[in-house]
Short mmCIF file of C-alpha atoms and ligand atoms in Angstrom, two decimals:
data_model
loop_
_atom_site.label_atom_id
_atom_site.label_comp_id
_atom_site.label_asym_id
_atom_site.label_seq_id
_atom_site.Cartn_x
_atom_site.Cartn_y
_atom_site.Cartn_z
CA MET A 299 16.22 59.61 26.18
CA LEU A 300 18.13 61.09 23.20
CA ALA A 301 19.16 64.33 24.92
CA LEU A 302 20.23 62.65 28.16
CA ARG A 303 22.38 60.12 26.26
CA LEU A 304 24.07 62.85 24.21
CA ILE A 305 24.68 65.09 27.24
CA GLU A 306 26.38 62.19 29.01
CA ARG A 307 28.49 61.32 25.98
CA LYS A 308 29.60 64.90 25.30
CA ARG A 309 30.28 65.49 29.01
CA ASN A 310 32.62 62.48 28.90
CA GLY A 311 34.42 63.83 25.83
CA GLY A 312 32.73 61.67 23.18
CA ARG A 313 31.54 62.54 19.68
CA ILE A 314 27.99 63.13 18.50
CA GLU A 315 27.18 61.69 15.06
CA PRO A 316 25.54 63.72 12.25
CA ALA A 317 22.23 61.81 12.51
CA GLU A 318 22.16 62.49 16.25
CA TRP A 319 22.78 66.25 15.78
CA ARG A 320 19.98 66.24 13.23
CA ALA A 321 17.52 64.48 15.53
CA LEU A 322 18.51 66.80 18.38
CA ALA A 323 18.09 70.04 16.37
CA LEU A 324 14.72 68.93 15.01
CA ALA A 325 13.44 67.84 18.40
CA TYR A 326 14.63 71.04 20.09
CA ALA A 327 13.09 73.25 17.39
CA ALA A 328 9.82 71.32 17.87
CA ASP A 329 9.92 72.00 21.66
CA GLU A 330 10.37 68.28 22.38
CA ILE A 331 13.59 68.82 24.36
CA PRO A 332 13.47 71.14 27.38
CA ASP A 333 15.80 74.14 27.65
CA TYR A 334 17.54 72.67 30.71
CA GLN A 335 18.73 69.64 28.76
CA MET A 336 19.84 71.74 25.79
CA ALA A 337 21.64 74.09 28.20
CA ALA A 338 23.52 71.13 29.71
CA LEU A 339 24.45 69.84 26.26
CA LEU A 340 25.65 73.28 25.14
CA MET A 341 27.82 73.57 28.26
CA ALA A 342 29.26 70.10 27.61
CA ALA A 343 29.97 71.12 23.99
CA TYR A 344 31.48 74.39 25.21
CA LEU A 345 33.84 72.61 27.62
CA ARG A 346 34.68 69.54 25.51
CA GLY A 347 34.59 71.18 22.07
CA LEU A 348 33.42 69.79 18.74
CA ASP A 349 35.72 68.47 16.05
CA ALA A 350 35.47 69.83 12.49
CA THR A 351 33.08 67.07 11.37
CA GLU A 352 30.78 67.70 14.31
CA THR A 353 30.78 71.45 13.64
CA VAL A 354 29.68 70.86 10.05
CA ALA A 355 27.08 68.32 11.20
CA LEU A 356 25.67 70.70 13.82
CA THR A 357 25.53 73.53 11.25
CA GLU A 358 23.65 71.38 8.77
CA ALA A 359 21.32 70.04 11.45
CA MET A 360 20.48 73.60 12.54
CA LEU A 361 20.08 74.71 8.92
CA ASP A 362 17.70 71.83 8.18
CA SER A 363 15.67 72.45 11.33
CA GLY A 364 13.69 74.95 9.26
CA ALA A 365 12.93 76.16 5.75
CA ARG A 366 15.16 78.30 3.53
CA LEU A 367 14.43 81.65 2.01
CA ASP A 368 13.69 81.30 -1.70
CA THR A 369 15.96 83.79 -3.45
CA SER A 370 15.69 82.19 -6.89
CA GLY A 371 14.71 84.49 -9.75
CA LEU A 372 15.48 87.77 -7.94
CA ASP A 373 16.68 90.48 -10.33
CA ARG A 374 19.92 90.95 -8.35
CA PRO A 375 22.31 88.66 -6.44
CA PRO A 376 21.58 88.10 -2.74
CA VAL A 377 24.64 88.85 -0.59
CA ASP A 378 24.86 89.36 3.17
CA LYS A 379 27.27 90.26 5.96
CA HIS A 380 27.41 88.92 9.52
CA SER A 381 29.51 89.93 12.50
CA ILE A 382 30.53 87.55 15.26
CA GLY A 383 29.40 90.27 17.64
CA GLY A 384 30.81 93.37 19.22
CA VAL A 385 30.10 96.37 21.41
CA GLY A 386 28.81 99.41 19.52
CA ASP A 387 28.74 97.30 16.36
CA LYS A 388 25.87 98.84 14.40
CA VAL A 389 27.45 98.10 11.00
CA SER A 390 24.57 95.84 9.87
CA VAL A 391 22.04 98.63 10.32
CA VAL A 392 24.10 100.86 8.01
CA LEU A 393 25.23 98.22 5.56
CA ALA A 394 21.95 96.49 4.69
CA PRO A 395 20.23 99.57 3.20
CA LEU A 396 23.53 100.91 1.84
CA ILE A 397 24.24 97.75 -0.13
CA ALA A 398 20.62 97.34 -1.28
CA SER A 399 20.76 100.90 -2.62
CA ALA A 400 23.96 99.99 -4.50
CA GLY A 401 22.44 97.16 -6.50
CA LEU A 402 22.43 93.92 -4.49
CA ALA A 403 19.66 92.11 -2.60
CA VAL A 404 20.31 91.84 1.14
CA PRO A 405 18.28 89.15 2.95
CA MET A 406 19.72 89.76 6.42
CA MET A 407 18.79 87.49 9.33
CA SER A 408 20.28 88.83 12.56
CA GLY A 409 20.28 88.09 16.27
CA ARG A 410 19.45 89.77 19.56
CA GLY A 411 21.93 90.82 22.22
CA LEU A 412 24.34 87.96 22.86
CA GLY A 413 26.51 87.79 25.97
CA HIS A 414 28.03 91.25 26.52
CA THR A 415 27.32 92.35 22.92
CA GLY A 416 24.29 94.11 21.49
CA GLY A 417 22.08 92.61 18.78
CA THR A 418 20.84 94.11 15.53
CA LEU A 419 17.23 93.01 16.17
CA ASP A 420 17.08 94.74 19.56
CA LYS A 421 18.52 97.89 18.01
CA LEU A 422 16.01 97.89 15.14
CA GLU A 423 13.10 97.27 17.51
CA SER A 424 13.88 100.54 19.26
CA ILE A 425 12.38 102.19 16.16
CA PRO A 426 8.68 102.66 17.02
CA GLY A 427 6.61 99.92 15.32
CA PHE A 428 9.53 98.06 13.69
CA ARG A 429 8.74 94.35 13.29
CA THR A 430 11.49 91.74 12.78
CA ASN A 431 9.55 88.43 12.90
CA LEU A 432 8.61 88.34 9.22
CA THR A 433 7.20 85.29 7.50
CA LEU A 434 9.23 83.84 4.65
CA ALA A 435 6.52 84.98 2.21
CA GLU A 436 6.77 88.55 3.56
CA ALA A 437 10.56 88.45 3.37
CA ARG A 438 10.52 87.27 -0.25
CA ARG A 439 7.99 89.95 -1.25
CA GLN A 440 10.02 92.66 0.45
CA LEU A 441 13.21 91.50 -1.24
CA GLU A 442 11.49 91.80 -4.62
CA GLN A 443 10.11 95.25 -3.82
CA ILE A 444 12.89 97.03 -1.93
CA HIS A 445 15.80 94.53 -2.16
CA CYS A 446 16.43 94.47 1.57
CA VAL A 447 15.07 92.59 4.59
CA MET A 448 16.24 92.67 8.23
CA MET A 449 14.58 89.84 10.09
CA SER A 450 14.91 87.44 13.01
CA GLN A 451 15.17 83.69 13.10
CA THR A 452 11.57 82.41 13.36
CA LYS A 453 9.70 79.15 13.81
CA GLU A 454 9.90 78.85 10.00
CA ILE A 455 13.56 79.68 9.33
CA ALA A 456 16.55 78.79 11.54
CA PRO A 457 14.26 77.72 14.42
CA ALA A 458 16.98 75.73 16.19
CA ASP A 459 19.31 78.75 16.19
CA ARG A 460 16.45 81.00 17.38
CA LYS A 461 16.21 78.99 20.60
CA MET A 462 19.87 77.99 21.04
CA TYR A 463 21.10 81.55 20.50
CA ALA A 464 18.90 82.90 23.32
CA LEU A 465 19.85 79.97 25.56
CA ARG A 466 23.60 80.39 24.99
CA SER A 467 23.39 84.07 25.84
CA ALA A 468 21.89 83.26 29.26
CA THR A 469 24.13 80.27 30.06
CA ALA A 470 27.65 81.63 29.36
CA THR A 471 28.12 79.32 26.38
CA VAL A 472 28.62 81.95 23.69
CA ASP A 473 32.38 82.11 23.23
CA SER A 474 32.93 78.72 21.62
CA ILE A 475 34.32 78.53 18.07
CA PRO A 476 32.16 75.57 16.92
CA LEU A 477 28.98 76.96 18.49
CA ILE A 478 29.56 80.40 16.93
CA ALA A 479 30.39 78.90 13.52
CA ALA A 480 27.29 76.67 13.52
CA SER A 481 25.01 79.46 14.72
CA ILE A 482 26.19 81.96 12.13
CA MET A 483 26.52 79.65 9.15
CA SER A 484 23.21 77.84 9.73
CA LYS A 485 21.40 81.20 9.61
CA LYS A 486 23.34 82.55 6.67
CA LEU A 487 23.01 79.41 4.55
CA ALA A 488 19.23 79.47 5.14
CA GLU A 489 19.16 82.89 3.44
CA GLY A 490 19.88 81.44 -0.01
CA LEU A 491 22.95 83.64 -0.60
CA ASP A 492 25.28 84.04 -3.56
CA GLY A 493 27.96 85.44 -1.25
CA LEU A 494 28.69 86.17 2.41
CA VAL A 495 31.06 88.59 4.12
CA LEU A 496 32.02 87.90 7.73
CA ASP A 497 33.25 90.43 10.26
CA VAL A 498 35.40 88.49 12.73
CA LYS A 499 36.03 90.72 15.70
CA ARG A 500 39.48 90.74 17.32
CA GLY A 501 40.64 91.53 20.82
CA SER A 502 39.39 91.67 24.38
CA GLY A 503 35.78 92.57 23.51
CA SER A 504 35.39 89.75 20.99
CA PHE A 505 34.05 86.30 21.80
CA VAL A 506 37.34 85.00 20.41
CA THR A 507 40.38 86.76 21.82
CA THR A 508 43.53 85.33 20.23
CA LEU A 509 44.59 85.87 16.63
CA GLU A 510 45.06 82.12 16.20
CA ASP A 511 41.43 81.43 17.24
CA GLU A 512 40.07 84.36 15.23
CA LEU A 513 41.72 82.99 12.09
CA ARG A 514 40.54 79.46 12.91
CA LEU A 515 36.94 80.65 13.28
CA ALA A 516 37.15 82.60 10.02
CA LYS A 517 38.57 79.59 8.15
CA GLU A 518 35.97 77.17 9.56
CA MET A 519 33.10 79.43 8.49
CA ILE A 520 34.65 80.02 5.05
CA GLY A 521 35.02 76.24 4.61
CA ILE A 522 31.36 75.65 5.54
CA GLY A 523 30.27 78.41 3.13
CA LEU A 524 32.34 76.95 0.33
CA SER A 525 30.94 73.45 0.79
CA HIS A 526 27.46 74.95 0.35
CA ASP A 527 28.36 76.96 -2.78
CA CYS A 528 28.32 80.21 -0.87
CA PRO A 529 31.60 82.09 -1.52
CA THR A 530 32.61 83.58 1.82
CA VAL A 531 35.19 86.22 2.73
CA ALA A 532 36.14 87.36 6.23
CA LEU A 533 37.71 90.58 7.50
CA LEU A 534 39.27 90.68 10.96
CA THR A 535 38.38 93.98 12.64
CA ALA A 536 39.23 95.49 16.02
CA MET A 537 37.06 94.95 19.09
CA ASP A 538 39.56 95.99 21.76
CA ARG A 539 37.48 99.19 22.00
CA PRO A 540 33.82 99.86 21.05
CA LEU A 541 33.10 100.60 17.40
CA GLY A 542 31.89 104.16 16.82
CA ARG A 543 30.76 106.14 19.84
CA ALA A 544 27.25 104.98 20.73
CA VAL A 545 26.54 101.79 22.70
CA GLY A 546 22.93 100.92 23.52
CA ASN A 547 19.95 100.24 21.31
CA SER A 548 18.29 103.52 20.32
CA LEU A 549 21.59 105.43 20.59
CA GLU A 550 23.11 103.01 18.08
CA ILE A 551 20.18 103.48 15.70
CA GLU A 552 20.75 107.22 15.91
CA GLU A 553 24.46 106.74 15.12
CA ALA A 554 23.59 104.40 12.23
CA ILE A 555 21.27 107.09 10.84
CA ASN A 556 24.12 109.60 11.16
CA ALA A 557 26.32 107.18 9.22
CA LEU A 558 23.70 106.79 6.49
CA THR A 559 23.31 110.56 6.21
CA GLY A 560 27.03 111.31 5.96
CA ASP A 561 27.90 112.08 9.56
CA GLY A 562 29.12 108.73 10.93
CA PRO A 563 32.22 108.34 13.13
CA PRO A 564 35.37 107.55 11.09
CA ASP A 565 36.02 104.05 12.52
CA LEU A 566 32.40 102.96 11.90
CA MET A 567 32.56 104.27 8.34
CA GLU A 568 35.89 102.54 7.61
CA VAL A 569 34.63 99.14 8.76
CA THR A 570 31.30 99.64 6.95
CA TYR A 571 33.00 100.58 3.68
CA ALA A 572 35.55 97.75 3.90
CA LEU A 573 32.82 95.12 4.41
CA GLY A 574 30.61 96.80 1.81
CA VAL A 575 33.37 96.72 -0.82
CA GLU A 576 33.73 92.96 -0.26
CA MET A 577 29.96 92.53 -0.67
CA LEU A 578 29.81 94.48 -3.95
CA ILE A 579 32.73 92.47 -5.34
CA LEU A 580 31.30 89.12 -4.20
CA GLY A 581 27.94 90.07 -5.72
CA GLY A 582 29.63 90.85 -9.01
CA VAL A 583 28.32 94.41 -9.37
CA MET A 584 31.86 95.84 -9.05
CA THR A 585 35.29 94.53 -9.94
CA SER A 586 37.51 97.34 -8.68
CA ARG A 587 37.82 98.00 -4.94
CA GLY A 588 38.35 101.72 -5.54
CA GLU A 589 35.21 102.01 -7.65
CA ALA A 590 33.23 99.95 -5.14
CA ARG A 591 34.25 102.29 -2.33
CA ALA A 592 33.40 105.36 -4.43
CA ARG A 593 30.01 103.86 -5.19
CA LEU A 594 29.25 103.35 -1.50
CA GLU A 595 30.32 106.90 -0.66
CA LYS A 596 28.08 108.19 -3.45
CA GLN A 597 25.06 106.23 -2.15
CA ILE A 598 25.48 108.05 1.15
CA ARG A 599 26.26 111.47 -0.35
CA THR A 600 23.21 111.44 -2.61
CA GLY A 601 20.84 110.27 0.13
CA ALA A 602 20.07 107.02 -1.73
CA ALA A 603 21.17 104.82 1.21
CA ALA A 604 19.10 106.81 3.74
CA GLU A 605 16.08 106.62 1.41
CA CYS A 606 16.49 102.86 1.26
CA PHE A 607 16.56 102.70 5.08
CA LYS A 608 13.31 104.69 5.18
CA ARG A 609 11.69 102.23 2.77
CA LEU A 610 12.94 99.29 4.85
CA ILE A 611 11.57 100.78 8.08
CA ALA A 612 8.19 101.50 6.48
CA ALA A 613 8.00 98.01 4.94
CA GLN A 614 8.55 96.45 8.37
CA GLY A 615 5.93 98.54 10.16
CA GLY A 616 8.26 101.14 11.67
CA ASP A 617 8.05 104.90 11.59
CA PRO A 618 10.36 106.08 8.76
CA ARG A 619 10.29 109.67 10.06
CA VAL A 620 12.96 108.50 12.50
CA VAL A 621 15.58 109.01 9.77
CA ASP A 622 14.86 112.75 9.66
CA ASP A 623 14.00 113.04 13.33
CA PRO A 624 15.89 110.54 15.58
CA GLY A 625 14.24 112.39 18.49
CA ILE A 626 11.25 110.06 18.09
CA LEU A 627 13.40 107.15 19.33
CA PRO A 628 12.93 106.21 23.03
CA GLN A 629 14.71 108.78 25.20
CA ALA A 630 16.54 108.11 28.47
CA GLY A 631 15.22 109.59 31.72
CA ALA A 632 18.60 110.65 33.12
CA VAL A 633 21.47 112.07 31.07
CA GLU A 634 24.86 112.99 32.55
CA ILE A 635 28.36 113.74 31.29
CA TYR A 636 31.26 111.49 32.36
CA THR A 637 34.61 113.29 32.69
CA ALA A 638 38.26 112.24 32.89
CA PRO A 639 39.41 111.64 36.49
CA ARG A 640 42.99 112.66 35.56
CA ARG A 641 45.08 113.91 32.63
CA GLY A 642 46.96 111.51 30.35
CA PHE A 643 46.51 109.20 27.40
CA VAL A 644 43.37 107.11 27.10
CA ALA A 645 44.96 103.68 27.38
CA ARG A 646 41.91 101.40 27.21
CA VAL A 647 38.17 101.64 26.58
CA GLU A 648 37.29 98.08 27.54
CA PRO A 649 34.31 96.83 25.49
CA ARG A 650 33.33 93.90 27.74
CA ALA A 651 32.92 96.12 30.82
CA ILE A 652 30.90 98.56 28.73
CA GLY A 653 28.66 95.84 27.27
CA ARG A 654 28.03 94.42 30.74
CA ALA A 655 27.21 97.89 32.06
CA ILE A 656 24.53 98.29 29.36
CA ILE A 657 22.95 95.00 30.50
CA GLU A 658 23.02 96.15 34.13
CA MET A 659 21.48 99.49 33.14
CA GLY A 660 18.55 97.56 31.56
CA GLY A 661 19.62 97.76 27.91
CA GLY A 662 20.35 94.02 27.55
CA ARG A 663 19.29 90.68 28.98
CA ALA A 664 20.77 88.72 31.88
CA GLN A 665 17.91 86.19 31.58
CA MET A 666 16.02 85.07 28.49
CA GLU A 667 12.75 86.63 29.71
CA ASP A 668 14.19 90.08 30.49
CA VAL A 669 12.53 93.00 28.73
CA ILE A 670 15.07 95.55 27.56
CA ASP A 671 14.92 99.31 27.86
CA PRO A 672 15.96 100.61 24.42
CA SER A 673 16.66 104.13 25.64
CA VAL A 674 19.65 103.41 27.88
CA GLY A 675 23.28 103.45 26.82
CA LEU A 676 26.54 105.33 26.61
CA VAL A 677 28.08 107.63 24.05
CA ILE A 678 31.84 107.39 24.53
CA THR A 679 33.84 109.93 22.59
CA ALA A 680 37.24 108.97 24.04
CA LYS A 681 39.33 106.55 21.97
CA PRO A 682 42.56 104.77 22.93
CA GLY A 683 45.50 107.05 22.17
CA ASP A 684 43.62 110.32 22.79
CA TRP A 685 45.25 112.82 25.15
CA VAL A 686 42.77 114.15 27.72
CA GLU A 687 42.91 116.74 30.49
CA GLU A 688 41.43 116.14 33.94
CA GLY A 689 37.72 117.03 33.91
CA GLU A 690 37.42 116.78 30.12
CA PRO A 691 34.24 114.99 28.94
CA LEU A 692 34.91 111.38 27.86
CA GLY A 693 31.31 110.48 27.18
CA THR A 694 27.64 110.79 28.09
CA ILE A 695 25.54 108.45 30.20
CA PHE A 696 21.93 107.79 29.15
CA ALA A 697 20.19 105.95 31.99
CA ARG A 698 16.68 105.21 33.21
CA ASP A 699 17.26 106.84 36.59
CA ARG A 700 19.84 107.76 39.25
CA VAL A 701 20.67 104.10 39.95
CA GLY A 702 21.45 103.58 36.26
CA VAL A 703 23.70 106.65 36.19
CA ASP A 704 25.64 105.34 39.20
CA THR A 705 25.97 101.90 37.58
CA ALA A 706 27.33 103.51 34.43
CA ARG A 707 29.76 105.76 36.32
CA THR A 708 31.22 102.79 38.20
CA ALA A 709 31.53 100.78 34.98
CA LEU A 710 33.15 103.63 33.06
CA GLY A 711 35.64 104.10 35.90
CA VAL A 712 36.78 100.52 35.34
CA ALA A 713 36.41 100.41 31.54
CA ILE A 714 38.30 103.59 30.67
CA THR A 715 41.89 103.70 31.86
CA ILE A 716 44.11 106.74 31.54
CA ALA A 717 47.88 106.37 31.64
CA ASP A 718 51.04 108.40 31.23
CA VAL A 719 52.03 106.58 28.06
CA ALA A 720 49.92 105.71 25.04
CA VAL A 721 49.10 102.02 24.49
CA GLN A 722 49.08 100.49 21.01
CA ALA A 723 45.52 99.58 19.96
CA LEU A 724 44.75 96.86 17.40
CA PRO A 725 44.63 97.96 13.76
CA LEU A 726 41.00 98.68 12.80
CA ILE A 727 41.04 96.19 9.90
CA SER A 728 43.94 93.77 10.07
CA HIS A 729 43.36 90.61 7.98
CA ARG A 730 41.38 89.47 4.95
CA VAL A 731 40.68 85.74 4.85
CA THR A 732 39.41 83.84 1.81
CA SER A 733 39.46 80.23 0.71
CA ASP A 734 42.84 81.07 -0.90
CA GLY A 735 44.47 82.09 2.38
CA VAL A 736 45.15 84.95 4.76
CA GLU A 737 46.19 88.43 3.65
CA VAL A 738 47.66 90.71 6.33
CA LEU A 739 46.28 94.22 5.75
CA ALA A 740 47.84 95.92 8.75
CA ALA A 741 50.48 94.62 11.09
CA GLY A 742 50.17 94.89 14.87
CA GLU A 743 48.94 92.69 17.65
N1 LIG B 1040 26.37 85.74 15.86
C1 LIG B 1040 25.56 84.67 15.75
O1 LIG B 1040 24.63 84.66 14.97
N2 LIG B 1040 25.83 83.60 16.52
C2 LIG B 1040 26.84 83.55 17.38
O2 LIG B 1040 27.02 82.55 18.03
C3 LIG B 1040 27.68 84.68 17.49
C4 LIG B 1040 27.40 85.78 16.71
#
């Protein structure tokens, strides 16, 4: 009866009380509420919204649906980063080993593909053998030994988010500020952190597309972090074009490996370093931003970050040789170049259309049960503002077969627009938000 009553009330615009959210999250995590009722409730919440008290109550209910990672007594502070989701956003794969190599513990719990965006877990699982469903005991041991864990929500930890996250992705209920805030903060608070850095994506490819809403989401999550003694900082970064060049699971792992070995695309490196600097400062291992940045660059230059990634892969059952030989990642059956249909400025590289194309090509899920093909994706070298000649390569299609190539060609034709005049893209990193307020780092809408 509980779920039906709450669906009705939320559908009619009413409030759900903290004790009711708690009972709901526990019952759903225990498989006592069917997916169809939770889907209806999520849609009601999506359409009617949650007030600030409800958002906090839902977060805490989801957090308490499972256990927490015990990070007490580690020899270094546990600090993490989470992105609200983007296309080509492989920053977590680079940042976790990079930051662990620089002196912090990183207990990172990530998600799978969500809506039109890719997920860190799906990307990591394209590495042969890589296992993400660790037990809490395994995660703790690994943190002690190599200072870094990249794991999924499980039946033990964040079980309500594990199920709701997958359900939201398949029911068009992702882009809701309270649902995003509760999903992210319930996972992150379960990690037992001393600090959290959030990457709030801006623009057409983000789940939140106006600056006002992006700032509101950042502030809500920072407030929840603060009330749980987890200092939280957010950077607003551009998602009006894909981040880096590669989009698709194994292609993104390859690009993350390039980043860790000193050959990452400039925009990916800038966002990675900016978030990494915040993590080192929050964790107290650095006080100067300049020195923190230099430290991160050194970890990459000396190979220390790549070594840490190899240790992480080996610890989680994967084949660490992938770092030296990305050719052992799953390879696409059909590879073709995509060229510019005319000369002009690249005006837009629309992330949503690209993310949806990857799903259609088999690299993401339209339904919860779908099995993904890690090999498919796109490498798009064109960036907004570039001048291109007709026939010049804009990217490469990696598909399963001819049908996949055609799907990608059609999608790229829509996603990449070429115009006679350049269009102003969003600044790569535009705002820094803390509990003290909002700092504008770069102007521009
Ligand atoms: N990341 C999450 O973990 N949850 C969301 O809802 C969005 C991004």
